Amino acid sequence: MNVTVAQKRLIEKLGVFFEGQGRTPAEARIIGLLLVGDQLELTLEEIQQTLSISKSAVNNAINVLLLTQQLEYVTKPGDRKKYYRSKIEQWMSHVEQHVEKSLEGRTLLREALEQRTKSTKEFNVALKDMIDFMEFVQSHHLDLFAKWKKSKGRS
Amino acid sequence: MNVTVAQKRLIEKLGVFFEGQGRTPAEARIIGLLLVGDQLELTLEEIQQTLSISKSAVNNAINVLLLTQQLEYVTKPGDRKKYYRSKIEQWMSHVEQHVEKSLEGRTLLREALEQRTKSTKEFNVALKDMIDFMEFVQSHHLDLFAKWKKSKGRS
DNA sequence: TACTTAGTTCTGCAAATTCAGAACCATGTA
DNA sequence: TACATGGTTCTGAATTTGCAGAACTAAGTA
C-alpha cells in the first residue's frame, strides 16, 4: 500500500482532529488512512505497514472501530484475510450521535435544577434557560435529520 | 461551606459527565459544585475544603475555567478573597461552541475529498454527502440559535 | 505431522495527565 | 519590621493511556 507525502500529511491532520474527538492516535490514523488512501479496502498488515503501528495496536483499534460501526470488513473467497473499509454510509448517523452526545448532559442538569435551593432565583432561571435551550436544539435536530433525508431522497 | 450527601452524589455524577466532555476531574467537580451548591459564590479555600482537593489543583482548575469563560469571580470591598461563581449566562454559547466543534472536521473532510483519487466514485459521493450533511446541520444551527434568542426575547 | 498465515491476547514499558505538598510571591496589617 | 493571608508556581509522585513485542490461537496447507 502506497501513500504519497501529501496523503500522509493529511492523514496526520485528520488524526489530530479525530484524537480531539476522543479516539486514540491509532484509531484516528486508521480512520484517516481509509478516508484518504486510494485503496478503499486494506488488510491489517497493510494498515500496519503503511502507518508504522504495531500489529496489536492496529488490531485493537480495528476492533474498537468495528464495534462502533465506523469500519466494516469484507472477505474474499479462498482468502482468510479481512479487508477493512470505512463504513462511510453510516457516518451521517454518527455525526448525529456525536451532536446528540454533546447535549446529553441535559438530564443531569435538570436533576441539578430540581435539587437546587429555590432561593437563588436568578441563577435557577438561567439554568432552566440553558436546559430549555438544549432541549430546543435537540428537538430541532430530529427535524433537521428528517429534512435532510427527505431532500436527499428527492435529489 | 456545606453540602448534603445528595448534593455530593450529584456533584460526582456531573463530575463524571464533565470529565467525559474533556475536563479534568478537578475542573469537572468544581463546575458541579458551583451548579449544585446552595452558595453561588465560593472562595478557593471553600472549594478546596468542600471537594477535598489540594489548593494547587483547585487553583489550576479555576484558572483554566476562568480562561475558558466558564467561571468568573467577584470581589468585595476590603476583602482580598476572590469569590468564584459559575458564569452560567455564557453557557448557552458554550453549548453552541461544543456542537459546532463536533462539526468542524468538515473542512478537513473536504480537503480529503479533494485530494482523493477520483476513481472511487461511489465512495467519493458518500463522502461528499457526509460533508454536505454537516454543512446542512451547521447552517441550520445559526438559524436555530437566532430563533431561540428571538423566542426568548418575546417571552 | 509440522508449517504457515491471519488474527488475538498478554505483559510490561514509556509517555502523558493530574494532582498533592511545599516553597514562594504579593499585599495588606500589627 | 515581622506576620498573616490569598493566591501562584514548582517538583515529584501516582495514575492512566496507548502501544510494542512476544506468546498464543485457530484454521488451513504441505
Short mmCIF file of C-alpha atoms (C1' of nucleotides) in Angstrom, two decimals:
data_model
loop_
_atom_site.label_atom_id
_atom_site.label_comp_id
_atom_site.label_asym_id
_atom_site.label_seq_id
_atom_site.Cartn_x
_atom_site.Cartn_y
_atom_site.Cartn_z
CA MET A 1 0.00 0.00 0.00
CA ASN A 2 1.41 3.31 -1.07
CA VAL A 3 0.53 6.76 0.12
CA THR A 4 2.04 9.97 -1.08
CA VAL A 5 3.65 12.51 1.19
CA ALA A 6 0.64 14.77 0.78
CA GLN A 7 -1.64 11.93 1.78
CA LYS A 8 0.45 11.16 4.82
CA ARG A 9 0.28 14.76 5.86
CA LEU A 10 -3.47 14.83 5.54
CA ILE A 11 -3.81 11.58 7.44
CA GLU A 12 -1.90 13.13 10.31
CA LYS A 13 -4.08 16.22 10.27
CA LEU A 14 -7.20 14.10 10.31
CA GLY A 15 -5.54 12.03 13.00
CA VAL A 16 -5.14 15.01 15.26
CA PHE A 17 -8.74 16.01 14.65
CA PHE A 18 -10.13 12.58 15.44
CA GLU A 19 -7.98 12.38 18.55
CA GLY A 20 -9.72 15.54 19.61
CA GLN A 21 -12.99 13.69 19.12
CA GLY A 22 -11.92 11.18 21.74
CA ARG A 23 -10.29 8.49 19.65
CA THR A 24 -6.84 7.06 20.28
CA PRO A 25 -3.98 8.04 17.97
CA ALA A 26 -4.02 4.64 16.33
CA GLU A 27 -7.77 4.67 15.76
CA ALA A 28 -7.64 8.20 14.46
CA ARG A 29 -4.94 7.42 11.89
CA ILE A 30 -6.65 4.29 10.67
CA ILE A 31 -9.81 6.26 10.02
CA GLY A 32 -7.71 8.84 8.24
CA LEU A 33 -5.94 6.30 6.09
CA LEU A 34 -9.20 4.73 5.00
CA LEU A 35 -10.58 8.14 4.13
CA VAL A 36 -7.58 9.38 2.23
CA GLY A 37 -5.89 6.36 0.71
CA ASP A 38 -6.51 5.32 -2.88
CA GLN A 39 -7.36 1.78 -1.89
CA LEU A 40 -10.64 1.52 -0.02
CA GLU A 41 -10.03 -1.92 1.37
CA LEU A 42 -6.93 -2.70 3.36
CA THR A 43 -5.75 -5.67 5.37
CA LEU A 44 -4.45 -5.46 8.88
CA GLU A 45 -0.92 -5.95 7.60
CA GLU A 46 -1.24 -3.19 5.02
CA ILE A 47 -2.56 -0.79 7.60
CA GLN A 48 0.18 -1.77 10.00
CA GLN A 49 2.93 -1.21 7.49
CA THR A 50 1.54 1.96 5.99
CA LEU A 51 1.05 3.62 9.32
CA SER A 52 4.02 2.03 11.13
CA ILE A 53 1.90 0.94 14.04
CA SER A 54 2.30 -2.41 15.75
CA LYS A 55 0.10 -5.29 14.81
CA SER A 56 -1.53 -5.43 18.22
CA ALA A 57 -2.29 -1.73 18.24
CA VAL A 58 -3.85 -1.97 14.80
CA ASN A 59 -5.84 -5.00 15.80
CA ASN A 60 -7.19 -3.35 18.93
CA ALA A 61 -8.03 -0.16 17.13
CA ILE A 62 -9.76 -2.03 14.33
CA ASN A 63 -11.90 -3.93 16.76
CA VAL A 64 -12.97 -0.81 18.55
CA LEU A 65 -13.84 0.80 15.23
CA LEU A 66 -15.77 -2.29 14.19
CA LEU A 67 -17.73 -2.22 17.43
CA THR A 68 -18.53 1.43 16.98
CA GLN A 69 -19.60 0.84 13.39
CA GLN A 70 -17.01 3.05 11.84
CA LEU A 71 -15.38 0.19 9.98
CA GLU A 72 -16.55 -2.98 8.38
CA TYR A 73 -14.69 -5.72 6.63
CA VAL A 74 -15.24 -7.79 3.54
CA THR A 75 -13.73 -11.14 2.73
CA LYS A 76 -12.78 -12.84 -0.49
CA PRO A 77 -13.36 -16.48 -1.36
CA GLY A 78 -10.37 -18.64 -0.59
CA ASP A 79 -8.66 -15.83 1.28
CA ARG A 80 -8.51 -15.77 5.04
CA LYS A 81 -7.60 -12.11 5.20
CA LYS A 82 -10.12 -9.50 6.16
CA TYR A 83 -10.32 -6.35 4.09
CA TYR A 84 -11.26 -3.41 6.22
CA ARG A 85 -13.02 -0.38 4.87
CA SER A 86 -14.54 2.79 6.14
CA LYS A 87 -18.25 2.36 6.71
CA ILE A 88 -18.86 5.77 5.35
CA GLU A 89 -22.58 5.44 4.64
CA GLN A 90 -23.10 5.13 8.39
CA TRP A 91 -21.26 8.30 9.13
CA MET A 92 -24.26 10.51 8.83
CA SER A 93 -25.86 8.88 11.81
CA HIS A 94 -22.51 9.11 13.51
CA VAL A 95 -22.48 12.84 13.12
CA GLU A 96 -25.96 12.85 14.56
CA GLN A 97 -24.96 10.73 17.51
CA HIS A 98 -21.99 12.92 18.16
CA VAL A 99 -24.02 16.07 18.12
CA GLU A 100 -26.61 14.47 20.36
CA LYS A 101 -23.95 13.37 22.79
CA SER A 102 -22.82 16.92 23.22
CA LEU A 103 -26.30 17.64 24.54
CA GLU A 104 -26.87 14.59 26.70
CA GLY A 105 -25.97 16.29 29.96
CA ARG A 106 -29.36 17.92 29.84
CA THR A 107 -30.87 15.26 32.08
CA LEU A 108 -28.22 15.72 34.73
CA LEU A 109 -28.62 19.45 34.62
CA ARG A 110 -32.34 19.06 35.13
CA GLU A 111 -31.59 16.91 38.14
CA ALA A 112 -29.34 19.65 39.43
CA LEU A 113 -32.03 22.25 38.90
CA GLU A 114 -34.59 20.17 40.77
CA GLN A 115 -32.26 19.56 43.66
CA ARG A 116 -31.12 23.15 43.94
CA THR A 117 -32.15 25.50 46.64
CA LYS A 118 -35.08 27.55 45.36
CA SER A 119 -33.73 30.71 46.87
CA THR A 120 -31.30 31.55 44.07
CA LYS A 121 -33.99 32.62 41.64
CA GLU A 122 -31.93 34.38 39.04
CA PHE A 123 -29.44 31.56 38.80
CA ASN A 124 -32.14 28.94 38.61
CA VAL A 125 -33.84 30.77 35.79
CA ALA A 126 -30.59 30.96 33.88
CA LEU A 127 -30.02 27.27 34.45
CA LYS A 128 -33.50 26.47 33.29
CA ASP A 129 -32.93 28.60 30.21
CA MET A 130 -29.86 26.61 29.39
CA ILE A 131 -31.68 23.33 29.78
CA ASP A 132 -34.54 24.60 27.65
CA PHE A 133 -32.09 25.67 25.02
CA MET A 134 -30.50 22.27 24.91
CA GLU A 135 -33.91 20.71 24.60
CA PHE A 136 -34.81 23.12 21.85
CA VAL A 137 -31.70 22.32 19.87
CA GLN A 138 -32.15 18.61 20.40
CA SER A 139 -35.73 18.56 19.30
CA HIS A 140 -34.95 20.53 16.16
CA HIS A 141 -32.21 18.11 15.39
CA LEU A 142 -34.66 15.37 14.74
CA ASP A 143 -36.39 17.67 12.27
CA LEU A 144 -33.12 18.51 10.62
CA PHE A 145 -32.22 14.91 10.23
CA ALA A 146 -35.59 14.09 8.74
CA LYS A 147 -35.49 17.06 6.41
CA TRP A 148 -32.10 16.04 5.15
CA LYS A 149 -33.16 12.52 4.45
CA LYS A 150 -36.14 13.82 2.53
CA SER A 151 -34.15 16.27 0.46
CA LYS A 152 -31.59 13.60 -0.27
CA GLY A 153 -34.32 11.20 -1.30
CA ARG A 154 -35.72 13.74 -3.76
CA SER A 155 -32.49 14.76 -5.46
CA MET B 1 -19.47 25.53 53.00
CA ASN B 2 -21.84 22.65 53.50
CA VAL B 3 -23.20 20.22 51.00
CA THR B 4 -25.60 17.41 51.69
CA VAL B 5 -24.91 13.82 50.81
CA ALA B 6 -27.36 14.07 47.93
CA GLN B 7 -25.57 17.12 46.63
CA LYS B 8 -22.23 15.38 46.86
CA ARG B 9 -23.60 12.48 44.90
CA LEU B 10 -24.91 14.72 42.17
CA ILE B 11 -21.64 16.65 42.02
CA GLU B 12 -19.85 13.39 41.39
CA LYS B 13 -22.30 12.40 38.67
CA LEU B 14 -21.88 15.76 36.99
CA GLY B 15 -18.17 15.36 37.52
CA VAL B 16 -18.10 12.14 35.57
CA PHE B 17 -20.13 13.73 32.81
CA PHE B 18 -17.91 16.78 32.50
CA GLU B 19 -14.84 14.58 32.53
CA GLY B 20 -16.35 12.90 29.51
CA GLN B 21 -16.57 16.34 27.94
CA GLY B 22 -12.80 16.64 28.19
CA ARG B 23 -12.35 18.36 31.51
CA THR B 24 -10.08 17.19 34.29
CA PRO B 25 -11.61 15.61 37.40
CA ALA B 26 -10.88 18.72 39.43
CA GLU B 27 -12.36 21.07 36.85
CA ALA B 28 -15.39 18.87 36.45
CA ARG B 29 -16.14 18.77 40.15
CA ILE B 30 -15.70 22.49 40.61
CA ILE B 31 -18.21 23.11 37.87
CA GLY B 32 -20.53 20.63 39.54
CA LEU B 33 -20.18 22.22 42.95
CA LEU B 34 -20.97 25.65 41.60
CA LEU B 35 -24.02 24.27 39.82
CA VAL B 36 -25.38 22.29 42.74
CA GLY B 37 -24.30 24.03 45.88
CA ASP B 38 -26.57 26.43 47.72
CA GLN B 39 -23.98 29.17 47.73
CA LEU B 40 -23.31 30.59 44.32
CA GLU B 41 -20.07 32.26 45.23
CA LEU B 42 -17.24 30.34 46.79
CA THR B 43 -13.66 31.09 47.63
CA LEU B 44 -10.73 28.94 46.66
CA GLU B 45 -10.44 27.70 50.22
CA GLU B 46 -14.11 26.77 50.43
CA ILE B 47 -13.93 24.88 47.18
CA GLN B 48 -10.77 23.17 48.31
CA GLN B 49 -12.25 22.03 51.59
CA THR B 50 -15.63 21.07 50.25
CA LEU B 51 -14.22 18.93 47.47
CA SER B 52 -11.10 17.74 49.32
CA ILE B 53 -8.81 18.76 46.51
CA SER B 54 -5.44 20.37 47.05
CA LYS B 55 -5.08 24.10 46.89
CA SER B 56 -2.86 23.94 43.81
CA ALA B 57 -5.21 21.67 41.93
CA VAL B 58 -8.12 23.97 42.70
CA ASN B 59 -6.12 26.98 41.68
CA ASN B 60 -5.07 25.46 38.38
CA ALA B 61 -8.56 24.25 37.60
CA ILE B 62 -10.07 27.62 38.44
CA ASN B 63 -7.69 29.41 36.16
CA VAL B 64 -8.43 27.10 33.27
CA LEU B 65 -12.14 27.61 33.85
CA LEU B 66 -11.66 31.36 34.01
CA LEU B 67 -9.79 31.32 30.72
CA THR B 68 -12.49 29.27 29.08
CA GLN B 69 -15.15 31.60 30.41
CA GLN B 70 -16.92 29.01 32.48
CA LEU B 71 -16.22 30.79 35.73
CA GLU B 72 -15.89 34.36 36.81
CA TYR B 73 -15.10 35.90 40.14
CA VAL B 74 -16.41 38.81 42.11
CA THR B 75 -14.66 40.67 44.85
CA LYS B 76 -15.84 42.51 47.88
CA PRO B 77 -14.53 45.81 49.15
CA GLY B 78 -11.83 45.41 51.75
CA ASP B 79 -11.59 41.68 51.13
CA ARG B 80 -8.72 40.21 49.19
CA LYS B 81 -10.52 36.96 48.56
CA LYS B 82 -12.00 36.16 45.19
CA TYR B 83 -15.46 34.71 45.07
CA TYR B 84 -15.83 32.37 42.17
CA ARG B 85 -19.12 31.65 40.50
CA SER B 86 -20.42 29.76 37.54
CA LYS B 87 -20.76 32.05 34.54
CA ILE B 88 -23.99 30.38 33.64
CA GLU B 89 -25.30 33.03 31.27
CA GLN B 90 -22.41 32.20 28.95
CA TRP B 91 -23.27 28.55 28.88
CA MET B 92 -25.65 28.83 26.00
CA SER B 93 -22.89 29.93 23.70
CA HIS B 94 -20.79 27.18 25.21
CA VAL B 95 -23.30 24.59 24.14
CA GLU B 96 -23.26 26.17 20.71
CA GLN B 97 -19.50 26.07 20.53
CA HIS B 98 -19.46 22.48 21.60
CA VAL B 99 -21.95 21.45 18.99
CA GLU B 100 -20.10 23.42 16.34
CA LYS B 101 -16.84 21.82 17.31
CA SER B 102 -18.28 18.42 16.64
CA LEU B 103 -18.83 19.58 13.07
CA GLU B 104 -15.62 21.45 12.44
CA GLY B 105 -13.92 18.49 10.82
CA ARG B 106 -15.94 19.35 7.73
CA THR B 107 -13.10 21.43 6.32
CA LEU B 108 -10.63 18.61 6.73
CA LEU B 109 -13.00 16.17 5.15
CA ARG B 110 -13.41 18.46 2.18
CA GLU B 111 -9.66 18.55 1.87
CA ALA B 112 -9.64 14.78 1.91
CA LEU B 113 -12.32 14.64 -0.76
CA GLU B 114 -10.38 17.00 -3.00
CA GLN B 115 -7.19 15.09 -2.56
CA ARG B 116 -8.77 11.69 -3.11
CA THR B 117 -8.35 9.64 -6.22
CA LYS B 118 -11.33 10.31 -8.45
CA SER B 119 -11.67 6.67 -9.36
CA THR B 120 -13.62 5.62 -6.28
CA LYS B 121 -16.83 7.25 -7.37
CA GLU B 122 -19.29 5.66 -5.02
CA PHE B 123 -17.13 6.34 -2.00
CA ASN B 124 -16.49 9.91 -3.02
CA VAL B 125 -20.18 10.54 -3.42
CA ALA B 126 -20.84 9.14 0.04
CA LEU B 127 -18.09 11.31 1.45
CA LYS B 128 -19.49 14.36 -0.28
CA ASP B 129 -22.92 13.52 1.11
CA MET B 130 -21.50 13.47 4.57
CA ILE B 131 -19.80 16.79 4.12
CA ASP B 132 -22.98 18.28 2.71
CA PHE B 133 -24.91 16.96 5.66
CA MET B 134 -22.51 18.54 8.09
CA GLU B 135 -22.80 21.79 6.22
CA PHE B 136 -26.56 21.50 6.27
CA VAL B 137 -26.66 20.96 10.01
CA GLN B 138 -24.18 23.72 10.64
CA SER B 139 -26.01 26.28 8.59
CA HIS B 140 -29.30 25.47 10.26
CA HIS B 141 -27.65 25.87 13.59
CA LEU B 142 -27.26 29.56 13.08
CA ASP B 143 -30.97 29.73 12.36
CA LEU B 144 -31.75 27.74 15.45
CA PHE B 145 -29.64 29.96 17.61
CA ALA B 146 -31.27 33.06 16.20
CA LYS B 147 -34.74 31.60 16.60
CA TRP B 148 -34.04 30.77 20.19
CA LYS B 149 -32.83 34.21 21.01
CA LYS B 150 -35.93 35.67 19.40
CA SER B 151 -38.35 33.38 21.23
CA LYS B 152 -36.57 34.09 24.48
CA GLY B 153 -36.76 37.81 23.84
CA ARG B 154 -40.52 37.61 23.27
CA SER B 155 -41.50 35.58 26.34
"C1'" DT C 1 2.55 -34.33 11.44
"C1'" DA C 2 4.90 -29.87 11.13
"C1'" DC C 3 4.47 -25.37 8.96
"C1'" DT C 4 2.28 -21.11 7.52
"C1'" DT C 5 -0.72 -17.32 7.99
"C1'" DA C 6 -4.23 -14.13 9.89
"C1'" DG C 7 -5.63 -12.52 13.82
"C1'" DT C 8 -5.82 -12.27 19.11
"C1'" DT C 9 -4.27 -11.76 23.78
"C1'" DC C 10 -0.95 -10.78 27.35
"C1'" DT C 11 2.88 -8.37 29.63
"C1'" DG C 12 5.28 -4.62 30.55
"C1'" DC C 13 7.06 -0.23 29.38
"C1'" DA C 14 7.03 4.83 28.12
"C1'" DA C 15 4.65 8.91 27.83
"C1'" DA C 16 1.20 11.91 29.35
"C1'" DT C 17 -2.04 13.56 32.76
"C1'" DT C 18 -3.32 15.09 37.09
"C1'" DC C 19 -2.67 16.27 41.41
"C1'" DA C 20 -0.51 16.84 46.40
"C1'" DG C 21 2.66 19.29 49.05
"C1'" DA C 22 5.90 22.66 49.66
"C1'" DA C 23 8.04 26.77 48.51
"C1'" DC C 24 7.07 31.01 47.03
"C1'" DC C 25 5.16 35.83 45.90
"C1'" DA C 26 2.36 39.89 46.75
"C1'" DT C 27 -0.33 42.63 49.54
"C1'" DG C 28 -2.03 44.15 53.46
"C1'" DT C 29 -1.71 44.72 58.76
"C1'" DA C 30 0.16 44.97 63.61
"C1'" DT D 1 9.87 45.37 60.58
"C1'" DA D 2 7.55 40.84 61.25
"C1'" DC D 3 3.41 38.42 60.40
"C1'" DA D 4 -0.81 36.87 58.18
"C1'" DT D 5 -3.45 35.76 54.20
"C1'" DG D 6 -4.84 34.82 49.42
"C1'" DG D 7 -3.09 33.12 45.59
"C1'" DT D 8 0.68 31.13 42.44
"C1'" DT D 9 4.32 28.16 40.88
"C1'" DC D 10 7.30 24.18 41.04
"C1'" DT D 11 8.60 19.40 41.77
"C1'" DG D 12 7.77 14.87 42.13
"C1'" DA D 13 4.66 11.01 42.65
"C1'" DA D 14 0.61 8.21 41.37
"C1'" DT D 15 -2.46 7.03 37.74
"C1'" DT D 16 -3.90 6.32 33.35
"C1'" DT D 17 -3.35 5.62 28.50
"C1'" DG D 18 -1.61 3.64 24.48
"C1'" DC D 19 1.22 0.79 22.42
"C1'" DA D 20 5.27 -2.56 21.16
"C1'" DG D 21 6.70 -7.13 21.24
"C1'" DA D 22 6.12 -11.66 22.20
"C1'" DA D 23 3.37 -15.54 23.00
"C1'" DC D 24 -0.52 -17.58 21.57
"C1'" DT D 25 -4.84 -19.48 18.94
"C1'" DA D 26 -7.28 -21.04 15.01
"C1'" DA D 27 -7.52 -22.67 10.51
"C1'" DG D 28 -5.73 -24.02 6.62
"C1'" DT D 29 -1.60 -26.40 3.84
"C1'" DA D 30 2.43 -29.41 2.56
#
